[in-house]
mmCIF file of C-alpha atoms in Angstrom:
data_model
loop_
_atom_site.group_PDB
_atom_site.id
_atom_site.type_symbol
_atom_site.label_atom_id
_atom_site.label_comp_id
_atom_site.label_asym_id
_atom_site.label_seq_id
_atom_site.Cartn_x
_atom_site.Cartn_y
_atom_site.Cartn_z
ATOM 1 C CA MET A 237 223.864 170.756 252.175
ATOM 2 C CA THR A 238 221.327 173.326 251.260
ATOM 3 C CA ASN A 239 217.688 172.435 250.487
ATOM 4 C CA THR A 240 216.801 172.677 246.697
ATOM 5 C CA LYS A 241 215.878 175.918 246.009
ATOM 6 C CA TYR A 242 212.581 176.035 243.402
ATOM 7 C CA GLU A 243 210.554 173.239 242.632
ATOM 8 C CA PRO A 244 212.635 171.296 239.678
ATOM 9 C CA ALA A 245 211.175 171.486 236.191
ATOM 10 C CA ASP A 246 211.274 168.459 233.630
ATOM 11 C CA ILE A 247 213.669 168.907 230.840
ATOM 12 C CA GLU A 248 212.924 167.050 227.520
ATOM 13 C CA ILE A 249 215.405 167.154 224.532
ATOM 14 C CA TYR A 250 214.189 165.812 221.085
ATOM 15 C CA THR A 251 216.000 165.731 217.711
ATOM 16 C CA LYS A 252 214.288 165.487 214.576
ATOM 17 C CA GLU A 253 215.915 161.967 213.640
ATOM 18 C CA LYS A 254 215.513 160.251 216.965
ATOM 19 C CA GLY A 255 212.437 162.057 218.710
ATOM 20 C CA LEU A 256 212.858 162.184 222.577
ATOM 21 C CA VAL A 257 216.495 161.440 223.559
ATOM 22 C CA LEU A 258 216.815 162.779 227.102
ATOM 23 C CA LYS A 259 214.480 163.688 229.907
ATOM 24 C CA GLU A 260 215.950 165.089 233.185
ATOM 25 C CA LYS A 261 215.117 167.242 236.199
ATOM 26 C CA SER A 262 216.307 170.720 236.248
ATOM 27 C CA LEU A 263 218.779 170.253 239.013
ATOM 28 C CA ILE A 264 222.370 171.022 239.670
ATOM 29 C CA ALA A 265 224.745 170.319 242.437
ATOM 30 C CA TYR A 266 227.930 172.223 242.796
ATOM 31 C CA GLN A 267 230.817 172.630 245.291
ATOM 32 C CA GLU A 268 230.362 175.926 247.191
ATOM 33 C CA SER A 269 234.105 176.740 247.806
ATOM 34 C CA ASP A 270 235.012 176.396 243.824
ATOM 35 C CA GLY A 271 231.967 176.266 242.030
ATOM 36 C CA LYS A 272 232.905 172.565 240.577
ATOM 37 C CA ILE A 273 229.772 170.974 239.268
ATOM 38 C CA LEU A 274 229.296 167.716 240.812
ATOM 39 C CA ALA A 275 225.974 166.411 239.272
ATOM 40 C CA VAL A 276 223.242 167.452 236.762
ATOM 41 C CA GLY A 277 219.739 166.303 236.651
ATOM 42 C CA THR A 278 218.423 163.237 238.600
ATOM 43 C CA GLU A 279 221.765 162.144 239.806
ATOM 44 C CA VAL A 280 221.643 165.435 242.010
ATOM 45 C CA GLU A 281 219.126 163.486 244.087
ATOM 46 C CA GLN A 282 221.551 160.893 245.036
ATOM 47 C CA ILE A 283 224.112 163.681 246.203
ATOM 48 C CA ALA A 284 221.169 165.116 248.198
ATOM 49 C CA ASN A 285 220.895 162.169 250.205
ATOM 50 C CA GLN A 286 224.426 161.964 251.002
ATOM 51 C CA HIS A 287 224.221 165.269 252.876
ATOM 52 C CA GLN A 288 227.679 166.354 252.165
ATOM 53 C CA ASP A 289 228.767 169.876 253.646
ATOM 54 C CA GLY A 290 229.672 172.771 251.306
ATOM 55 C CA VAL A 291 227.483 171.383 248.329
ATOM 56 C CA ILE A 292 224.893 173.544 247.066
ATOM 57 C CA THR A 293 221.841 171.836 245.026
ATOM 58 C CA LEU A 294 219.444 174.195 243.112
ATOM 59 C CA SER A 295 217.113 174.144 240.440
ATOM 60 C CA PRO A 296 218.184 176.995 238.030
ATOM 61 C CA LEU A 297 214.924 177.509 236.671
ATOM 62 C CA ARG A 298 211.856 178.793 238.281
ATOM 63 C CA GLN A 299 208.319 178.115 237.088
ATOM 64 C CA GLY A 300 210.064 177.364 233.778
ATOM 65 C CA MET A 301 211.912 180.516 233.665
ATOM 66 C CA VAL A 302 215.642 181.238 234.260
ATOM 67 C CA ALA A 303 216.311 181.990 238.068
ATOM 68 C CA ASP A 304 220.011 181.328 238.077
ATOM 69 C CA TYR A 305 221.526 182.286 234.817
ATOM 70 C CA TYR A 306 224.896 180.877 235.344
ATOM 71 C CA ALA A 307 223.785 177.780 236.849
ATOM 72 C CA ALA A 308 221.129 177.341 233.972
ATOM 73 C CA VAL A 309 223.780 177.550 231.419
ATOM 74 C CA GLN A 310 226.082 175.095 232.788
ATOM 75 C CA MET A 311 223.420 172.833 233.302
ATOM 76 C CA PHE A 312 221.726 172.753 229.573
ATOM 77 C CA LYS A 313 225.470 172.478 228.356
ATOM 78 C CA ILE A 314 225.887 169.093 230.138
ATOM 79 C CA LEU A 315 222.311 168.038 229.292
ATOM 80 C CA LEU A 316 222.824 168.934 225.707
ATOM 81 C CA ALA A 317 226.228 167.109 225.527
ATOM 82 C CA ARG A 318 224.396 163.995 227.081
ATOM 83 C CA ALA A 319 221.499 164.210 224.622
ATOM 84 C CA CYS A 320 223.696 164.459 221.516
ATOM 85 C CA GLY A 321 226.282 161.610 222.684
ATOM 86 C CA LYS A 322 229.537 161.239 220.508
ATOM 87 C CA ARG A 323 228.048 163.019 217.629
ATOM 88 C CA PRO A 324 227.362 166.704 218.853
ATOM 89 C CA PHE A 325 225.670 169.297 216.562
ATOM 90 C CA LEU A 326 227.761 171.908 215.615
ATOM 91 C CA ARG A 327 226.033 175.164 216.586
ATOM 92 C CA PRO A 328 222.722 173.653 216.330
ATOM 93 C CA SER A 329 219.478 175.839 215.864
ATOM 94 C CA ILE A 330 217.186 175.167 218.922
ATOM 95 C CA ILE A 331 213.639 175.712 219.575
ATOM 96 C CA VAL A 332 212.763 175.779 223.291
ATOM 97 C CA GLY A 333 209.312 175.230 224.620
ATOM 98 C CA ILE A 334 208.351 176.828 227.778
ATOM 99 C CA PRO A 335 205.420 176.301 230.081
ATOM 100 C CA SER A 336 202.298 178.681 229.044
ATOM 101 C CA VAL A 337 202.515 180.884 232.256
ATOM 102 C CA GLY A 338 202.547 184.434 230.589
ATOM 103 C CA ILE A 339 206.097 184.771 230.027
ATOM 104 C CA THR A 340 207.313 188.419 229.889
ATOM 105 C CA GLU A 341 209.815 189.777 227.143
ATOM 106 C CA VAL A 342 212.536 189.896 229.753
ATOM 107 C CA GLU A 343 212.123 186.229 230.686
ATOM 108 C CA LYS A 344 211.950 185.220 227.017
ATOM 109 C CA LYS A 345 215.188 187.186 226.314
ATOM 110 C CA ALA A 346 216.793 185.440 229.188
ATOM 111 C CA ILE A 347 215.976 182.026 227.924
ATOM 112 C CA GLU A 348 217.223 183.181 224.238
ATOM 113 C CA ASP A 349 220.469 184.401 225.707
ATOM 114 C CA MET A 350 220.994 181.194 227.860
ATOM 115 C CA ILE A 351 220.496 178.921 224.638
ATOM 116 C CA PHE A 352 223.027 181.058 222.582
ATOM 117 C CA GLN A 353 225.432 180.894 225.431
ATOM 118 C CA ILE A 354 225.487 176.955 225.274
ATOM 119 C CA GLY A 355 226.414 177.413 221.736
ATOM 120 C CA SER A 356 223.332 177.823 219.377
ATOM 121 C CA LYS A 357 223.292 179.467 216.070
ATOM 122 C CA ALA A 358 219.699 180.449 216.163
ATOM 123 C CA VAL A 359 216.962 179.993 219.034
ATOM 124 C CA THR A 360 213.178 180.224 218.896
ATOM 125 C CA VAL A 361 211.073 180.354 222.136
ATOM 126 C CA PHE A 362 207.515 179.370 222.140
ATOM 127 C CA GLU A 363 204.778 178.670 224.799
ATOM 128 C CA GLY A 364 203.678 175.016 224.994
ATOM 129 C CA ASP A 365 204.813 171.153 225.021
ATOM 130 C CA TYR A 366 206.295 168.898 222.380
ATOM 131 C CA GLN A 367 202.543 168.149 220.970
ATOM 132 C CA THR A 368 201.943 171.550 220.493
ATOM 133 C CA LEU A 369 205.193 172.147 218.725
ATOM 134 C CA GLU A 370 204.497 169.140 216.413
ATOM 135 C CA ARG A 371 201.038 170.296 215.628
ATOM 136 C CA GLU A 372 202.200 173.888 214.840
ATOM 137 C CA MET A 373 204.812 172.092 212.437
ATOM 138 C CA ARG A 374 202.376 170.080 210.762
ATOM 139 C CA GLU A 375 199.558 172.685 210.352
ATOM 140 C CA HIS A 376 201.936 175.735 209.470
ATOM 141 C CA GLN A 377 205.000 174.103 208.117
ATOM 142 C CA LEU A 378 206.853 177.045 209.450
ATOM 143 C CA LYS A 379 210.457 177.447 208.152
ATOM 144 C CA VAL A 380 211.871 177.882 211.622
ATOM 145 C CA PHE A 381 210.831 174.471 212.334
ATOM 146 C CA ALA A 382 212.245 172.848 209.185
ATOM 147 C CA LYS A 383 215.778 174.469 209.986
ATOM 148 C CA CYS A 384 215.749 173.446 213.796
ATOM 149 C CA ASP A 385 218.067 170.461 215.049
ATOM 150 C CA ILE A 386 217.349 170.352 218.415
ATOM 151 C CA PHE A 387 214.065 170.741 220.625
ATOM 152 C CA ILE A 388 214.403 171.511 224.291
ATOM 153 C CA ILE A 389 211.003 171.259 226.209
ATOM 154 C CA ILE A 390 210.613 172.814 229.742
ATOM 155 C CA THR A 391 207.672 171.014 231.340
ATOM 156 C CA LYS A 392 206.012 170.895 234.734
ATOM 157 C CA TYR A 393 203.385 173.809 235.433
ATOM 158 C CA GLU A 394 202.306 173.311 238.864
ATOM 159 C CA PRO A 395 200.622 176.407 239.914
ATOM 160 C CA GLU A 396 199.920 175.148 243.580
ATOM 161 C CA ARG A 397 203.702 174.314 243.962
ATOM 162 C CA TYR A 398 204.687 177.682 242.740
ATOM 163 C CA VAL A 399 202.363 179.451 245.262
ATOM 164 C CA LEU A 400 203.903 177.322 247.970
ATOM 165 C CA GLU A 401 207.102 178.658 246.807
ATOM 166 C CA GLU A 402 205.777 182.175 247.001
ATOM 167 C CA PHE A 403 204.633 181.487 250.703
ATOM 168 C CA ASN A 404 207.891 180.133 251.699
ATOM 169 C CA ASN A 405 209.629 183.372 250.338
ATOM 170 C CA ILE A 406 207.048 185.387 252.358
ATOM 171 C CA LEU A 407 207.971 183.390 255.653
ATOM 172 C CA GLN A 408 211.680 183.825 255.118
ATOM 173 C CA TYR A 409 211.463 187.591 254.434
ATOM 174 C CA ALA A 410 208.949 187.984 257.502
ATOM 175 C CA GLN A 411 211.383 186.043 259.720
ATOM 176 C CA LYS A 412 214.384 188.142 258.687
ATOM 177 C CA LYS A 413 212.233 191.142 259.555
ATOM 178 C CA GLY A 414 211.078 189.725 262.842
ATOM 179 C CA ILE A 415 207.509 189.352 261.910
ATOM 180 C CA SER A 416 205.769 186.148 263.413
ATOM 181 C CA VAL A 417 204.127 183.520 261.565
ATOM 182 C CA ASP A 418 200.987 184.602 263.408
ATOM 183 C CA CYS A 419 201.144 187.878 262.143
ATOM 184 C CA VAL A 420 201.753 186.632 258.535
ATOM 185 C CA LYS A 421 198.654 184.440 258.891
ATOM 186 C CA LYS A 422 196.664 187.421 260.096
ATOM 187 C CA LEU A 423 198.030 189.478 256.956
ATOM 188 C CA LEU A 424 196.949 186.584 254.645
ATOM 189 C CA ARG A 425 193.366 186.638 256.137
ATOM 190 C CA GLU A 426 193.080 190.254 255.543
ATOM 191 C CA VAL A 427 194.149 189.900 251.855
ATOM 192 C CA GLN A 428 191.696 186.986 251.636
ATOM 193 C CA SER A 429 188.720 189.262 252.994
ATOM 194 C CA ASP A 430 189.616 191.964 250.648
ATOM 195 C CA ASN A 431 189.612 189.775 247.700
ATOM 196 C CA LYS A 432 186.074 188.101 248.372
#
């Protein structure tokens, strides 16, 4: 069992009629040998505690953006099926809210493509939470909101966790290149003094 890659986000799915219908973690577990999905969402944490060999767990999102496209598509397909239950929407219009972290156009396009892949006929991406979306709908009454069936909100903006992820990446890279932790610390001190 590998450690979960990236800090999982919280996924909230809303419908117009019912409001919040699902809240899950952006986690997926699959069999390394054949790619079979074993669990999605919080149930992944139960599998993680069993320490099974050959099982990979990850968050396909990184800082609210798509980090593993294939895994993200599979995860959102399953979460959407759970949220809609026995009466799924046929090619729904979906609005996706993402953390306000300065999304690039490439990252935005990856989110749009992913949501189209799960069967949406129209996708709108905006930066903000559900409260922001509701306010926009009330104040501007935009047509795109009126036509929307499902709202997917990706929450959890934790800059300190994201910095920790970056440090871990740096340390892993340094280890591969034979650079000691002490040397990395020295380099960080140099960067710190340069930025004073």
